[in-house]
Amino acid sequence: MARKKKGDSLTTYRRKRDFRATPEPSGRAKPARGKKAGRKTAAARKRARLAFVIQKHQATSLHFDLRLEVDGVLKSWAVPKGLSLDPANKRLAMEVEDHPLEYGEFEGVIPEGEYGGGTVMLWDRGTYFADEAEPEEDDEAAMRRGHDSGKLSFFLEGERLRGSFALVRTDRGARATHVARGEGRGPKPKWLAIKHRDDHARGDHDPVEEYDTSVATGRTMEDITREEGASPLGAVSIGPMRPARAETLPEGDDWIYEELRDGPRVLAYVTPTAHRLVQDNGKSVARAADIADQLGALASRTGRGFVLDGVVADLPRTGRTYVVSDILYDDGDVLLDQPWHERRARIESLFKRRRVRGVRLADVRRRAGATLEKHARSNGWDGIIAKRSESAYRAGEHSDDWRRVDIS
Ligand code: MN
């Protein structure tokens, strides 16, 4: 049987999600593991262990997502009560769209209002094999055949769950292809997850009750929600500080003069595992997924969470660029009450010697006058914002501490 192309299989997954808004992987990046690369002998392929993961997901309702690697994607089922080790407990499992392999490493918070909004915990992970493969049939072929026929049998080798399980499709009407083809608006194909009778079956022991922390990080759902929420400043999104309009620039040692670019004003909420760019109208920013990913990579490289303020501008030389002018939160510190020059020092230290594609700091000059105007014009600035060097960040307010002059 021909292998399904990865692109086809993930169409539904991608259509349901706005990757400018959610920290979930798009599945377009190269998988971190080079597992699919290179040629394998038939024997090696047959023994190759496939990945599985179970994620605990507090969305509209709590459920466990069972995901099994087949043909370069994660076949996925939402299991409201989670898997049981008791062969007498058949658990409902609703098949959902295929997910990219990278999803198997996702733990974090999907923003409110996005598809599946809520907290996701890595609850169990490991490898599995098809345990009713025909001779000469490799694991993935056996899983494909089982999926088509509506009965999958597989042996989990997880950190928490072990043993042989079956998934049995109950409604013949809802075909598997219904989901895979993205016609998933109708009822989801229903399966039952059943523990086979083997040495690992237990009637007296419910793993869902026993394990309530992340298998990857040891965190509870509450920890993850608190630490990975798309806004490190808390549930409340903050508004940007706004300048007063001015005819002329103020002068004096207590002022600095900053590059202003036309474009949407954007706050970037970034943690090592979650990032979101939000316009001041509350909407996610169009065509800025690369910028968001780059900032996410910076956060995971530095282990810092931060909130930046800036403008997403289309610049002649660098194209779509996030021109960063302020930082409101950094590495556990809320910086709103710090003077501008302290915040500026923070951004400079965050970006110091780190190239972040599509992102740069706003240019700042120390003196007003003809030299500043010449500099601004020759660099194509759209305006100049004078900022009082000692001023705090007044979220959501117009302030006389910032004064804006357009360049005509
Ligand atoms: Mn889910």
CSV table of C-alpha atoms and ligand atoms in Angstrom, one decimal, residues 17 55 57 59 63-65 67 78 96 99 103 116 120, ligand 1:
chain,number,residue,atom,x,y,z
A,17,ARG,CA,-5.0,26.1,14.1
A,55,GLN,CA,-1.0,14.2,26.7
A,57,HIS,CA,-5.3,18.2,28.0
A,59,ALA,CA,-9.6,22.0,27.1
A,63,HIS,CA,-9.2,14.3,28.4
A,64,PHE,CA,-6.1,12.3,27.5
A,65,ASP,CA,-4.8,12.4,23.9
A,67,ARG,CA,-0.9,9.6,19.9
A,78,ALA,CA,-9.0,11.8,22.6
A,96,VAL,CA,-9.1,13.1,15.9
A,99,HIS,CA,-0.8,15.5,14.5
A,103,TYR,CA,3.6,17.4,18.8
A,116,GLY,CA,-8.1,23.2,21.9
A,120,VAL,CA,-1.4,20.4,27.8
B,1,MN,MN,-6.8,17.2,23.0
